[in-house]
XYZ file of N, CA and C in Angstrom:
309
model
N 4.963 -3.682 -6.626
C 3.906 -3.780 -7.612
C 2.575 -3.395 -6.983
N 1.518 -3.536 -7.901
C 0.402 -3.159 -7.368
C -0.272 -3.595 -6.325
N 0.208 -5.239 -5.647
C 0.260 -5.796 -5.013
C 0.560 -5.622 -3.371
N 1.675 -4.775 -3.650
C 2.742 -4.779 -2.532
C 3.819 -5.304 -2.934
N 4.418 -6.310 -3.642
C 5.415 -7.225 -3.735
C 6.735 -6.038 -3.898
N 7.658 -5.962 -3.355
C 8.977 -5.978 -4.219
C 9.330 -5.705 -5.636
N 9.922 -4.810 -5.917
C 9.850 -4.714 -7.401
C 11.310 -4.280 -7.641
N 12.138 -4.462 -8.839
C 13.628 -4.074 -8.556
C 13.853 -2.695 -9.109
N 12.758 -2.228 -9.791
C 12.602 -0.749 -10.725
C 11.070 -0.106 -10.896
N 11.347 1.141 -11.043
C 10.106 1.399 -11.619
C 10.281 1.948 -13.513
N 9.535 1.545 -13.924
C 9.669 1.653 -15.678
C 8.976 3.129 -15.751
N 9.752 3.789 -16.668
C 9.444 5.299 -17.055
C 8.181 5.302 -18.176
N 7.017 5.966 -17.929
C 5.909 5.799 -18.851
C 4.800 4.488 -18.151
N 5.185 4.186 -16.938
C 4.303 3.487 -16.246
C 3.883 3.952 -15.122
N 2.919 2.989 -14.281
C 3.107 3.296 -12.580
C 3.888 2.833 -11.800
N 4.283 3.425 -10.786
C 5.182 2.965 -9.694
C 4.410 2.287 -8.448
N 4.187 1.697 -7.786
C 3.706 1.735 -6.652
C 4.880 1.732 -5.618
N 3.885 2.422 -4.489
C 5.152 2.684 -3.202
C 4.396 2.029 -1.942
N 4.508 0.963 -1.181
C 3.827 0.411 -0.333
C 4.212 1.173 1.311
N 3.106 1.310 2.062
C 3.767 2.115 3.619
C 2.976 1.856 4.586
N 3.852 1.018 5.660
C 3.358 -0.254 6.284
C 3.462 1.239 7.981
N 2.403 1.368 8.450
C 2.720 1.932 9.354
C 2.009 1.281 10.687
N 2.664 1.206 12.014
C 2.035 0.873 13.366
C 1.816 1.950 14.396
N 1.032 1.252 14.859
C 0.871 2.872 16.635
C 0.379 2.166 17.329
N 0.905 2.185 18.281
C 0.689 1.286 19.576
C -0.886 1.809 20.508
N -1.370 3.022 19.964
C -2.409 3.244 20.673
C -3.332 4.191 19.101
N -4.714 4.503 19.474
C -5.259 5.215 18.069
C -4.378 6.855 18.200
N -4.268 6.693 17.119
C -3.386 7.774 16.865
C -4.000 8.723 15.422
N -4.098 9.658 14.965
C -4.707 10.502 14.081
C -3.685 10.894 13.551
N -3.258 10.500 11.937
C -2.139 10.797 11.132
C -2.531 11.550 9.951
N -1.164 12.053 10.004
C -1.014 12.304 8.034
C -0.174 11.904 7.969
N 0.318 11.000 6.564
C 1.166 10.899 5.896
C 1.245 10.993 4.617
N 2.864 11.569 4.294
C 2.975 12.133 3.002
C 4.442 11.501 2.630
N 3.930 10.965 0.986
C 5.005 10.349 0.257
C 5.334 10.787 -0.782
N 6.427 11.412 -0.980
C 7.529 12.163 -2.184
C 8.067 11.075 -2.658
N 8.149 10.995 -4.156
C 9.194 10.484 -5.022
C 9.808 11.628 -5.702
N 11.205 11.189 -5.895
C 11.793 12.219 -6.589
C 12.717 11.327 -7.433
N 12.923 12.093 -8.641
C 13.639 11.510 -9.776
C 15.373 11.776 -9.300
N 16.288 10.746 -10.320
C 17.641 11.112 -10.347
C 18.022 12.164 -10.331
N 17.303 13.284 -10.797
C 17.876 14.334 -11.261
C 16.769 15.519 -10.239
N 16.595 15.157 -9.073
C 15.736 16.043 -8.087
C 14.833 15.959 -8.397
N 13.682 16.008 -9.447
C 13.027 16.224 -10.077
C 11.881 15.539 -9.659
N 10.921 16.564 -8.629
C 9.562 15.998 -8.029
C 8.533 14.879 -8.941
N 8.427 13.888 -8.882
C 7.700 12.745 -9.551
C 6.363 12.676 -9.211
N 6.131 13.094 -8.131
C 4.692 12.999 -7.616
C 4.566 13.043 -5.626
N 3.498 13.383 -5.431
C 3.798 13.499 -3.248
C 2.082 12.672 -3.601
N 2.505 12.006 -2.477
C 1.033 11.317 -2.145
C 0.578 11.531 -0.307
N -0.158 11.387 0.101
C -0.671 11.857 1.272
C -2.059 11.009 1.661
N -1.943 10.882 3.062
C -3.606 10.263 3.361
C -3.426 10.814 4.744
N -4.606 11.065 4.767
C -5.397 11.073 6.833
C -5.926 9.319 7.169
N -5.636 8.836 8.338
C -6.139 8.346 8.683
C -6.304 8.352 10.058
N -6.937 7.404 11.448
C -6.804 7.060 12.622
C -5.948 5.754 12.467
N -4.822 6.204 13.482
C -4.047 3.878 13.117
C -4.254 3.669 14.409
N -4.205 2.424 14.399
C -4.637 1.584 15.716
C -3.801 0.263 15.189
N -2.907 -0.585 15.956
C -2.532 -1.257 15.102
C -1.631 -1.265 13.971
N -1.774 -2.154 12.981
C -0.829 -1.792 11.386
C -1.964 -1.721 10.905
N -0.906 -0.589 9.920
C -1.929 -0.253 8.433
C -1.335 -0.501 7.278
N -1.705 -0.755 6.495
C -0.594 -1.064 4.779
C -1.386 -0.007 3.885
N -0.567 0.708 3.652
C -1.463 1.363 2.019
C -0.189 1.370 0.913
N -1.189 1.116 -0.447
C -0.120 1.303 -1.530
C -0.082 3.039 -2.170
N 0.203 3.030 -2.565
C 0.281 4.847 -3.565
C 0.874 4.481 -4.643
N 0.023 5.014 -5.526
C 0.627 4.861 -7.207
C 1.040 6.439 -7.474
N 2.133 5.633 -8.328
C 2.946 7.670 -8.958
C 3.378 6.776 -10.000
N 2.894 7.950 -11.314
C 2.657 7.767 -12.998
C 4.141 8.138 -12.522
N 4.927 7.500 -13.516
C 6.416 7.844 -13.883
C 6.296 8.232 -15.503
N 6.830 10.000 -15.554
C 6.773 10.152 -16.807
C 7.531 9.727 -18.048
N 7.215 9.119 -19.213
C 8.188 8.680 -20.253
C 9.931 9.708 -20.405
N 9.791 11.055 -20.138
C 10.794 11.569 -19.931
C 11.665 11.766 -18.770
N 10.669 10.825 -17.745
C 11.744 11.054 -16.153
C 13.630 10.670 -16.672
N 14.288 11.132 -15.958
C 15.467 10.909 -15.833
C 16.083 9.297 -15.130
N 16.534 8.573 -15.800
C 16.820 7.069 -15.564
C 18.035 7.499 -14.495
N 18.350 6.405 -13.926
C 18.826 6.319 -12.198
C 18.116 6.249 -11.161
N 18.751 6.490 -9.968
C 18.409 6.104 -9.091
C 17.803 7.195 -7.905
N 16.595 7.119 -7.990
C 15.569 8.226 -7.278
C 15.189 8.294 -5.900
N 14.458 8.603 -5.261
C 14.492 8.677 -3.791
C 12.996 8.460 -3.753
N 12.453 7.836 -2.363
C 11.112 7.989 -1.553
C 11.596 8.350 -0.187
N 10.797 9.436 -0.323
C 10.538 9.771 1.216
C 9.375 10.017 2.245
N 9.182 9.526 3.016
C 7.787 9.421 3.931
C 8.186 10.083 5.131
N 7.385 10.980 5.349
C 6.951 11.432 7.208
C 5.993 11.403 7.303
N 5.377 11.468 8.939
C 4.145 11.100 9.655
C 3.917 12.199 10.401
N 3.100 13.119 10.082
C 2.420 13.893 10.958
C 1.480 13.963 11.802
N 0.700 14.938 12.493
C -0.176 14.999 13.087
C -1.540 15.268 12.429
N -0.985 16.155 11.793
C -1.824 17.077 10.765
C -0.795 18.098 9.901
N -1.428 18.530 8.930
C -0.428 19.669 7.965
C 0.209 20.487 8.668
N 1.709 20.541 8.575
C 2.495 21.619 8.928
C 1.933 22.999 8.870
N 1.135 23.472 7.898
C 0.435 24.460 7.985
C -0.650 24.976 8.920
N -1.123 23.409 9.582
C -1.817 23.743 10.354
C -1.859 23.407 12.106
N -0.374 23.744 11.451
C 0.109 23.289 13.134
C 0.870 22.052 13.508
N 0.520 21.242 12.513
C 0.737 19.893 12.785
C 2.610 19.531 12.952
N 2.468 18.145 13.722
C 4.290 17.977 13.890
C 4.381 16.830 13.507
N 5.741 16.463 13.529
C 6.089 15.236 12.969
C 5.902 13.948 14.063
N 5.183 13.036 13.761
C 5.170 11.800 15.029
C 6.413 10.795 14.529
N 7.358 11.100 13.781
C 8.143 10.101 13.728
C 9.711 10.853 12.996
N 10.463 10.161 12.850
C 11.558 10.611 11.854
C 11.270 10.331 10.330
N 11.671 11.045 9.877
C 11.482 10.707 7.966
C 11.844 9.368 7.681
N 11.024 8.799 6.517
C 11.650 7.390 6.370
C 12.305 7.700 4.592
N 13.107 7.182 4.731
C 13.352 6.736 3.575
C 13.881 5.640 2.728
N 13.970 5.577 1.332
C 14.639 4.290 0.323
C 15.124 5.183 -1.154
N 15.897 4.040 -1.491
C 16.066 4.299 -2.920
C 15.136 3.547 -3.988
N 14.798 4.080 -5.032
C 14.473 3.493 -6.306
C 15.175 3.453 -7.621
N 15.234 2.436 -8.715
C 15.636 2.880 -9.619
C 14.706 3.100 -10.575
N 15.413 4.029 -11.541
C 14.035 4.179 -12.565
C 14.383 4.127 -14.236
N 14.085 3.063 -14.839
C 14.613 2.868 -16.093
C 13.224 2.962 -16.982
């Protein structure tokens, strides 16, 4: 939820929130970028931030779920870069991922 809490679905024609708890043991200069994708492949929304981490960080990301998304069970996926692949940047971690459902 908007909160952070746990949620068992996301409702189609609402928001989703996606919470992403990240650590670095020293300051570190990130990007990260978060894909949802519907049951049916179907890109839902990518969210992204720059920051410096030092420590933990928590951020939430909201993604509108459209009234016509496809019900089942959808995917999030997160990686951590350096900076944009485009601009050189690499991955500082392995992809994370989860499932969602979406009714």
């Amino acid at each position: 939820d908007q909160q952070g809490n746990p949620i068992s679905f996301f409702k189609r024609g609402s928001n989703g929130y996606v919470k992403v708890v990240l650590t670095a043991d020293s300051s570190l200069a990130t990007l990260t970028t978060v894909n949802l994708f519907g049951s049916d492949l179907t890109s839902l929304g990518i969210g992204s931030f720059k920051t410096t981490l030092s420590g933990e960080s928590e951020m939430i990301l909201s993604f509108f779920i459209p009234a016509d998304a496809a019900t089942g069970t959808g995917d999030i996926y997160t990686n951590v870069f350096s900076d944009w692949p485009s601009r050189g940047g690499t991955p500082l971690t392995a992809e994370s991922s989860t499932k969602v459902r979406i009714q």
